[in-house]
């Protein structure tokens, strides 16, 4: 197999040590520990020896994705990355070819004794305004189960929003708020209960958000009086454009290897979704699998 990139090399490889550093960097990005990597060298002639990286990977690990990332890394340096897959063991050999010479080889083996650990996390995109087609198209292009949450004051409003978005985006949550964008369950619990009861009549299949501004006891006392379905976001962390790009991307690292199930709410606009798009490949390489936020009933 051969991964092909159309762009021409942007710079030259400085040394083979640079190639080694880039290989080790990409392996680390995929959470491949040094214990899974064995390095050997073979003499090609009196003046050149080729380093071979033998990498053990757990069943289920995507060798193709790693190959593609290595190609993206090395192609700008004028290095091609042809690969050979053998069957039935599905061993992959990736060669780094530079100026007609194979300078490094990476052999990917499946080790049945290893366990592929996936970190599950969820992301919700919160919107203040009705999303335009460009925004929903961008969300769809991620190919991830990311719902959008829309602020509503009444279930009739939610019903109209659902009709308007029909066919464009189906993963919808509703955040019950007042006209000042305050969480209704927290600020006006009696009114919130009336609205939730109206949801049961008008849009009983709706999924509603429990925000992190509501105390567990108070919110559960209200929602337990309904038969609706909720997404519990009381422990979610909030990301917004005002954080700045560097802090925004850094905080998304909470989704990696978290001791507890992490949930992020992103205040969505073109900028924050562009930042998320930039970060998603890194999260996937680190073993993060985005899943729909768990839904609960009371």
mmCIF file of C-alpha atoms in Angstrom:
data_model
loop_
_atom_site.group_PDB
_atom_site.id
_atom_site.type_symbol
_atom_site.label_atom_id
_atom_site.label_comp_id
_atom_site.label_asym_id
_atom_site.label_seq_id
_atom_site.Cartn_x
_atom_site.Cartn_y
_atom_site.Cartn_z
ATOM 1 C CA UNK A 1 0.000 0.000 0.000
ATOM 2 C CA UNK A 2 1.154 3.533 -0.731
ATOM 3 C CA UNK A 3 -0.076 6.758 0.843
ATOM 4 C CA UNK A 4 0.246 9.608 -1.633
ATOM 5 C CA UNK A 5 0.340 13.325 -0.852
ATOM 6 C CA UNK A 6 0.117 15.899 -3.610
ATOM 7 C CA UNK A 7 2.058 18.744 -1.997
ATOM 8 C CA UNK A 8 5.708 19.146 -2.882
ATOM 9 C CA UNK A 9 8.377 18.930 -0.142
ATOM 10 C CA UNK A 10 8.663 22.169 1.823
ATOM 11 C CA UNK A 11 12.126 21.500 3.281
ATOM 12 C CA UNK A 12 14.879 18.914 3.381
ATOM 13 C CA UNK A 13 15.636 16.376 6.083
ATOM 14 C CA UNK A 14 18.452 17.727 8.243
ATOM 15 C CA UNK A 15 19.708 14.376 9.501
ATOM 16 C CA UNK A 16 18.624 10.805 10.168
ATOM 17 C CA UNK A 17 18.489 11.762 13.849
ATOM 18 C CA UNK A 18 15.680 14.149 12.917
ATOM 19 C CA UNK A 19 13.798 11.243 11.297
ATOM 20 C CA UNK A 20 14.245 9.184 14.477
ATOM 21 C CA UNK A 21 12.898 12.029 16.611
ATOM 22 C CA UNK A 22 9.841 12.386 14.375
ATOM 23 C CA UNK A 23 9.145 8.630 14.488
ATOM 24 C CA UNK A 24 9.354 8.612 18.282
ATOM 25 C CA UNK A 25 7.152 11.706 18.460
ATOM 26 C CA UNK A 26 4.399 10.123 16.340
ATOM 27 C CA UNK A 27 4.526 6.851 18.281
ATOM 28 C CA UNK A 28 4.138 8.805 21.527
ATOM 29 C CA UNK A 29 1.176 10.715 20.051
ATOM 30 C CA UNK A 30 -0.547 7.373 19.558
ATOM 31 C CA UNK A 31 0.110 6.467 23.212
ATOM 32 C CA UNK A 32 2.568 3.737 22.175
ATOM 33 C CA UNK A 33 4.921 3.212 25.112
ATOM 34 C CA UNK A 34 8.648 2.591 24.805
ATOM 35 C CA UNK A 35 8.047 -0.947 26.114
ATOM 36 C CA UNK A 36 6.204 -1.705 22.867
ATOM 37 C CA UNK A 37 9.115 -0.577 20.678
ATOM 38 C CA UNK A 38 12.308 -2.474 19.939
ATOM 39 C CA UNK A 39 15.054 -0.931 17.803
ATOM 40 C CA UNK A 40 17.628 -2.897 15.809
ATOM 41 C CA UNK A 41 20.112 -1.873 13.129
ATOM 42 C CA UNK A 42 21.205 -3.798 10.068
ATOM 43 C CA UNK A 43 24.340 -3.008 8.057
ATOM 44 C CA UNK A 44 23.560 -2.168 4.443
ATOM 45 C CA UNK A 45 27.185 -1.531 3.470
ATOM 46 C CA UNK A 46 30.375 -0.328 5.102
ATOM 47 C CA UNK A 47 29.099 3.239 5.360
ATOM 48 C CA UNK A 48 25.391 2.881 6.146
ATOM 49 C CA UNK A 49 23.226 0.949 8.574
ATOM 50 C CA UNK A 50 19.433 1.073 8.608
ATOM 51 C CA UNK A 51 17.514 1.357 11.860
ATOM 52 C CA UNK A 52 14.402 -0.819 12.146
ATOM 53 C CA UNK A 53 11.630 -0.049 14.631
ATOM 54 C CA UNK A 54 9.697 -3.159 15.670
ATOM 55 C CA UNK A 55 6.441 -1.992 17.237
ATOM 56 C CA UNK A 56 3.985 -4.269 19.062
ATOM 57 C CA UNK A 57 0.368 -3.100 18.896
ATOM 58 C CA UNK A 58 -2.797 -4.440 20.519
ATOM 59 C CA UNK A 59 -5.599 -6.009 18.469
ATOM 60 C CA UNK A 60 -7.934 -3.327 17.165
ATOM 61 C CA UNK A 61 -5.248 -0.676 16.773
ATOM 62 C CA UNK A 62 -5.466 1.071 13.386
ATOM 63 C CA UNK A 63 -2.137 0.523 11.628
ATOM 64 C CA UNK A 64 -3.531 2.372 8.618
ATOM 65 C CA UNK A 65 -4.153 5.515 10.677
ATOM 66 C CA UNK A 66 -0.608 5.432 12.048
ATOM 67 C CA UNK A 67 0.726 4.955 8.514
ATOM 68 C CA UNK A 68 -1.274 7.956 7.296
ATOM 69 C CA UNK A 69 0.042 10.154 10.122
ATOM 70 C CA UNK A 70 3.626 9.137 9.417
ATOM 71 C CA UNK A 71 3.100 10.055 5.775
ATOM 72 C CA UNK A 72 1.731 13.483 6.737
ATOM 73 C CA UNK A 73 4.777 14.032 8.930
ATOM 74 C CA UNK A 74 7.468 12.913 6.491
ATOM 75 C CA UNK A 75 6.107 13.985 3.108
ATOM 76 C CA UNK A 76 7.021 17.678 3.638
ATOM 77 C CA UNK A 77 10.620 16.475 4.124
ATOM 78 C CA UNK A 78 10.701 14.708 0.777
ATOM 79 C CA UNK A 79 10.337 11.261 2.359
ATOM 80 C CA UNK A 80 7.848 8.767 0.945
ATOM 81 C CA UNK A 81 6.319 6.043 3.109
ATOM 82 C CA UNK A 82 5.445 2.948 1.028
ATOM 83 C CA UNK A 83 4.125 0.074 3.109
ATOM 84 C CA UNK A 84 3.640 -3.657 2.692
ATOM 85 C CA UNK A 85 0.999 -5.663 4.550
ATOM 86 C CA UNK A 86 1.388 -9.430 4.895
ATOM 87 C CA UNK A 87 -1.423 -11.879 5.614
ATOM 88 C CA UNK A 88 -2.777 -13.589 7.623
ATOM 89 C CA UNK A 89 -0.787 -11.939 10.440
ATOM 90 C CA UNK A 90 -1.542 -8.449 9.036
ATOM 91 C CA UNK A 91 1.986 -7.294 9.789
ATOM 92 C CA UNK A 92 2.720 -3.918 8.212
ATOM 93 C CA UNK A 93 6.165 -2.779 7.127
ATOM 94 C CA UNK A 94 6.491 0.965 6.539
ATOM 95 C CA UNK A 95 9.627 2.112 4.730
ATOM 96 C CA UNK A 96 10.918 5.666 4.854
ATOM 97 C CA UNK A 97 12.410 6.274 1.415
ATOM 98 C CA UNK A 98 14.641 9.319 1.019
ATOM 99 C CA UNK A 99 16.427 10.204 -2.226
ATOM 100 C CA UNK A 100 15.968 6.659 -3.495
ATOM 101 C CA UNK A 101 17.236 4.967 -0.317
ATOM 102 C CA UNK A 102 15.242 3.286 2.436
ATOM 103 C CA UNK A 103 16.628 5.040 5.510
ATOM 104 C CA UNK A 104 14.295 3.639 8.182
ATOM 105 C CA UNK A 105 11.780 0.802 8.481
ATOM 106 C CA UNK A 106 8.906 0.575 10.947
ATOM 107 C CA UNK A 107 7.395 -2.871 11.429
ATOM 108 C CA UNK A 108 3.945 -2.964 13.031
ATOM 109 C CA UNK A 109 3.038 -6.283 14.660
ATOM 110 C CA UNK A 110 -0.172 -7.307 16.412
ATOM 111 C CA UNK A 111 0.473 -8.629 19.916
ATOM 112 C CA UNK A 112 -2.501 -10.536 21.283
ATOM 113 C CA UNK A 113 -1.251 -10.041 24.857
ATOM 114 C CA UNK A 114 -1.731 -6.288 24.639
ATOM 115 C CA UNK A 115 -5.065 -4.594 25.336
ATOM 116 C CA UNK A 116 -6.195 -1.606 23.296
ATOM 117 C CA UNK A 117 -7.404 0.970 25.811
ATOM 118 C CA UNK A 118 -9.917 3.490 24.542
ATOM 119 C CA UNK A 119 -10.832 6.553 26.585
ATOM 120 C CA UNK A 120 -14.490 7.406 26.157
ATOM 121 C CA UNK A 121 -15.507 11.048 26.280
ATOM 122 C CA UNK A 122 -18.305 13.267 25.035
ATOM 123 C CA UNK A 123 -18.574 16.733 23.569
ATOM 124 C CA UNK A 124 -21.675 18.930 23.380
ATOM 125 C CA UNK A 125 -21.783 22.118 21.313
ATOM 126 C CA UNK A 126 -23.970 24.835 22.855
ATOM 127 C CA UNK A 127 -25.418 27.485 20.547
ATOM 128 C CA UNK A 128 -26.992 30.801 21.426
ATOM 129 C CA UNK A 129 -28.609 31.216 18.019
ATOM 130 C CA UNK A 130 -30.234 28.958 15.477
ATOM 131 C CA UNK A 131 -27.408 27.255 13.536
ATOM 132 C CA UNK A 132 -26.953 28.147 9.889
ATOM 133 C CA UNK A 133 -26.281 25.516 7.250
ATOM 134 C CA UNK A 134 -22.536 26.178 7.201
ATOM 135 C CA UNK A 135 -22.235 25.400 10.905
ATOM 136 C CA UNK A 136 -24.281 22.191 10.784
ATOM 137 C CA UNK A 137 -22.339 21.085 7.708
ATOM 138 C CA UNK A 138 -19.107 21.599 9.621
ATOM 139 C CA UNK A 139 -20.387 19.582 12.571
ATOM 140 C CA UNK A 140 -21.519 16.795 10.264
ATOM 141 C CA UNK A 141 -18.091 16.728 8.587
ATOM 142 C CA UNK A 142 -16.465 15.758 11.901
ATOM 143 C CA UNK A 143 -18.168 12.373 11.657
ATOM 144 C CA UNK A 144 -18.542 12.296 15.446
ATOM 145 C CA UNK A 145 -21.632 11.879 17.672
ATOM 146 C CA UNK A 146 -21.599 15.485 18.883
ATOM 147 C CA UNK A 147 -25.039 16.859 19.791
ATOM 148 C CA UNK A 148 -25.915 20.532 19.753
ATOM 149 C CA UNK A 149 -27.823 22.051 22.644
ATOM 150 C CA UNK A 150 -30.221 24.916 21.954
ATOM 151 C CA UNK A 151 -31.560 27.311 24.566
ATOM 152 C CA UNK A 152 -35.353 27.339 24.739
ATOM 153 C CA UNK A 153 -37.915 29.017 26.976
ATOM 154 C CA UNK A 154 -40.863 26.813 26.049
ATOM 155 C CA UNK A 155 -41.437 23.363 24.501
ATOM 156 C CA UNK A 156 -43.330 24.941 21.605
ATOM 157 C CA UNK A 157 -40.118 26.745 20.693
ATOM 158 C CA UNK A 158 -38.209 23.453 20.902
ATOM 159 C CA UNK A 159 -40.779 21.789 18.669
ATOM 160 C CA UNK A 160 -40.367 24.489 16.007
ATOM 161 C CA UNK A 161 -36.571 24.283 16.181
ATOM 162 C CA UNK A 162 -36.700 20.535 15.723
ATOM 163 C CA UNK A 163 -38.884 20.919 12.626
ATOM 164 C CA UNK A 164 -36.589 23.598 11.201
ATOM 165 C CA UNK A 165 -33.487 21.436 11.649
ATOM 166 C CA UNK A 166 -35.128 18.268 10.334
ATOM 167 C CA UNK A 167 -32.852 16.645 7.765
ATOM 168 C CA UNK A 168 -29.897 18.909 8.603
ATOM 169 C CA UNK A 169 -28.893 17.790 12.089
ATOM 170 C CA UNK A 170 -30.595 15.215 14.260
ATOM 171 C CA UNK A 171 -28.544 15.202 17.452
ATOM 172 C CA UNK A 172 -30.438 17.806 19.469
ATOM 173 C CA UNK A 173 -30.591 18.698 23.140
ATOM 174 C CA UNK A 174 -32.556 21.504 24.763
ATOM 175 C CA UNK A 175 -31.453 23.765 27.581
ATOM 176 C CA UNK A 176 -34.412 25.228 29.427
ATOM 177 C CA UNK A 177 -33.596 28.878 30.136
ATOM 178 C CA UNK A 178 -35.384 32.179 30.682
ATOM 179 C CA UNK A 179 -35.104 35.241 28.441
ATOM 180 C CA UNK A 180 -31.967 36.345 30.339
ATOM 181 C CA UNK A 181 -30.318 33.018 29.393
ATOM 182 C CA UNK A 182 -30.401 31.825 33.006
ATOM 183 C CA UNK A 183 -30.916 28.157 33.778
ATOM 184 C CA UNK A 184 -34.620 27.853 34.573
ATOM 185 C CA UNK A 185 -34.280 24.867 36.899
ATOM 186 C CA UNK A 186 -31.826 26.781 39.060
ATOM 187 C CA UNK A 187 -33.447 30.217 38.958
ATOM 188 C CA UNK A 188 -37.172 29.425 38.810
ATOM 189 C CA UNK A 189 -37.758 25.783 39.798
ATOM 190 C CA UNK A 190 -41.554 26.012 39.975
ATOM 191 C CA UNK A 191 -41.776 27.512 36.475
ATOM 192 C CA UNK A 192 -39.216 24.971 35.256
ATOM 193 C CA UNK A 193 -41.396 22.116 36.477
ATOM 194 C CA UNK A 194 -44.410 23.528 34.616
ATOM 195 C CA UNK A 195 -42.363 23.817 31.423
ATOM 196 C CA UNK A 196 -41.051 20.265 31.812
ATOM 197 C CA UNK A 197 -44.581 18.970 32.247
ATOM 198 C CA UNK A 198 -45.503 20.807 29.039
ATOM 199 C CA UNK A 199 -42.546 19.097 27.332
ATOM 200 C CA UNK A 200 -44.105 15.768 28.310
ATOM 201 C CA UNK A 201 -47.251 16.738 26.389
ATOM 202 C CA UNK A 202 -45.769 18.578 23.396
ATOM 203 C CA UNK A 203 -42.371 16.942 22.800
ATOM 204 C CA UNK A 204 -42.074 13.853 25.025
ATOM 205 C CA UNK A 205 -39.135 12.457 23.032
ATOM 206 C CA UNK A 206 -37.011 15.550 23.701
ATOM 207 C CA UNK A 207 -33.670 15.247 25.480
ATOM 208 C CA UNK A 208 -32.930 18.047 27.942
ATOM 209 C CA UNK A 209 -29.717 19.278 29.511
ATOM 210 C CA UNK A 210 -29.032 19.404 33.221
ATOM 211 C CA UNK A 211 -26.454 22.178 33.470
ATOM 212 C CA UNK A 212 -23.511 22.367 35.848
ATOM 213 C CA UNK A 213 -25.074 25.383 37.526
ATOM 214 C CA UNK A 214 -27.760 23.262 39.177
ATOM 215 C CA UNK A 215 -27.221 21.563 42.507
ATOM 216 C CA UNK A 216 -27.755 17.818 42.439
ATOM 217 C CA UNK A 217 -30.459 17.741 45.107
ATOM 218 C CA UNK A 218 -32.546 20.623 43.753
ATOM 219 C CA UNK A 219 -32.391 19.605 40.110
ATOM 220 C CA UNK A 220 -33.094 15.941 40.804
ATOM 221 C CA UNK A 221 -36.088 16.902 42.942
ATOM 222 C CA UNK A 222 -37.597 18.680 39.931
ATOM 223 C CA UNK A 223 -36.684 16.347 37.080
ATOM 224 C CA UNK A 224 -37.652 13.252 39.063
ATOM 225 C CA UNK A 225 -41.245 14.449 38.779
ATOM 226 C CA UNK A 226 -41.129 13.995 35.003
ATOM 227 C CA UNK A 227 -40.779 11.103 32.556
ATOM 228 C CA UNK A 228 -38.393 12.979 30.272
ATOM 229 C CA UNK A 229 -34.848 12.014 29.275
ATOM 230 C CA UNK A 230 -31.887 14.134 30.352
ATOM 231 C CA UNK A 231 -28.173 14.525 29.719
ATOM 232 C CA UNK A 232 -26.405 15.156 33.015
ATOM 233 C CA UNK A 233 -23.865 17.917 32.372
ATOM 234 C CA UNK A 234 -23.466 19.046 35.964
ATOM 235 C CA UNK A 235 -19.821 17.925 35.994
ATOM 236 C CA UNK A 236 -19.012 19.143 32.480
ATOM 237 C CA UNK A 237 -16.281 21.674 31.818
ATOM 238 C CA UNK A 238 -17.060 24.667 29.626
ATOM 239 C CA UNK A 239 -14.915 25.857 26.715
ATOM 240 C CA UNK A 240 -15.417 29.174 24.912
ATOM 241 C CA UNK A 241 -13.630 31.524 22.521
ATOM 242 C CA UNK A 242 -12.644 33.954 25.294
ATOM 243 C CA UNK A 243 -10.169 31.367 26.616
ATOM 244 C CA UNK A 244 -7.968 31.964 23.592
ATOM 245 C CA UNK A 245 -6.823 29.251 21.227
ATOM 246 C CA UNK A 246 -3.890 27.926 23.276
ATOM 247 C CA UNK A 247 -5.900 27.557 26.491
ATOM 248 C CA UNK A 248 -8.901 26.156 24.598
ATOM 249 C CA UNK A 249 -6.818 23.405 22.979
ATOM 250 C CA UNK A 250 -5.002 22.677 26.228
ATOM 251 C CA UNK A 251 -8.240 22.239 28.176
ATOM 252 C CA UNK A 252 -9.470 19.742 25.571
ATOM 253 C CA UNK A 253 -6.656 17.499 26.791
ATOM 254 C CA UNK A 254 -8.909 16.759 29.784
ATOM 255 C CA UNK A 255 -10.664 14.336 27.459
ATOM 256 C CA UNK A 256 -7.517 12.190 27.371
ATOM 257 C CA UNK A 257 -6.918 9.555 30.044
ATOM 258 C CA UNK A 258 -9.292 11.167 32.501
ATOM 259 C CA UNK A 259 -9.853 9.149 35.702
ATOM 260 C CA UNK A 260 -13.566 9.833 35.382
ATOM 261 C CA UNK A 261 -15.830 10.033 32.366
ATOM 262 C CA UNK A 262 -15.224 13.514 30.876
ATOM 263 C CA UNK A 263 -17.818 15.716 29.219
ATOM 264 C CA UNK A 264 -17.033 19.042 27.547
ATOM 265 C CA UNK A 265 -19.517 21.721 26.550
ATOM 266 C CA UNK A 266 -18.165 23.966 23.806
ATOM 267 C CA UNK A 267 -19.816 27.329 23.283
ATOM 268 C CA UNK A 268 -20.084 26.936 19.549
ATOM 269 C CA UNK A 269 -19.224 29.368 16.798
ATOM 270 C CA UNK A 270 -17.100 29.227 13.663
ATOM 271 C CA UNK A 271 -13.902 29.889 15.627
ATOM 272 C CA UNK A 272 -14.338 27.301 18.390
ATOM 273 C CA UNK A 273 -15.471 24.644 15.903
ATOM 274 C CA UNK A 274 -12.399 25.332 13.789
ATOM 275 C CA UNK A 275 -10.229 24.868 16.889
ATOM 276 C CA UNK A 276 -12.064 21.639 17.709
ATOM 277 C CA UNK A 277 -11.512 20.394 14.162
ATOM 278 C CA UNK A 278 -7.801 21.028 14.616
ATOM 279 C CA UNK A 279 -7.684 19.116 17.921
ATOM 280 C CA UNK A 280 -9.793 16.075 17.032
ATOM 281 C CA UNK A 281 -7.053 14.163 15.161
ATOM 282 C CA UNK A 282 -4.726 14.465 18.161
ATOM 283 C CA UNK A 283 -7.436 13.207 20.530
ATOM 284 C CA UNK A 284 -8.115 10.224 18.276
ATOM 285 C CA UNK A 285 -4.429 9.378 18.062
ATOM 286 C CA UNK A 286 -4.275 9.418 21.867
ATOM 287 C CA UNK A 287 -7.046 6.797 21.974
ATOM 288 C CA UNK A 288 -10.019 9.054 22.740
ATOM 289 C CA UNK A 289 -13.290 7.750 21.322
ATOM 290 C CA UNK A 290 -16.141 10.244 21.286
ATOM 291 C CA UNK A 291 -19.482 8.726 22.194
ATOM 292 C CA UNK A 292 -22.927 10.278 22.635
ATOM 293 C CA UNK A 293 -23.310 11.767 26.111
ATOM 294 C CA UNK A 294 -25.084 9.239 28.351
ATOM 295 C CA UNK A 295 -28.760 9.884 28.851
ATOM 296 C CA UNK A 296 -30.544 9.352 32.138
ATOM 297 C CA UNK A 297 -34.081 9.254 33.460
ATOM 298 C CA UNK A 298 -35.266 9.738 37.034
#
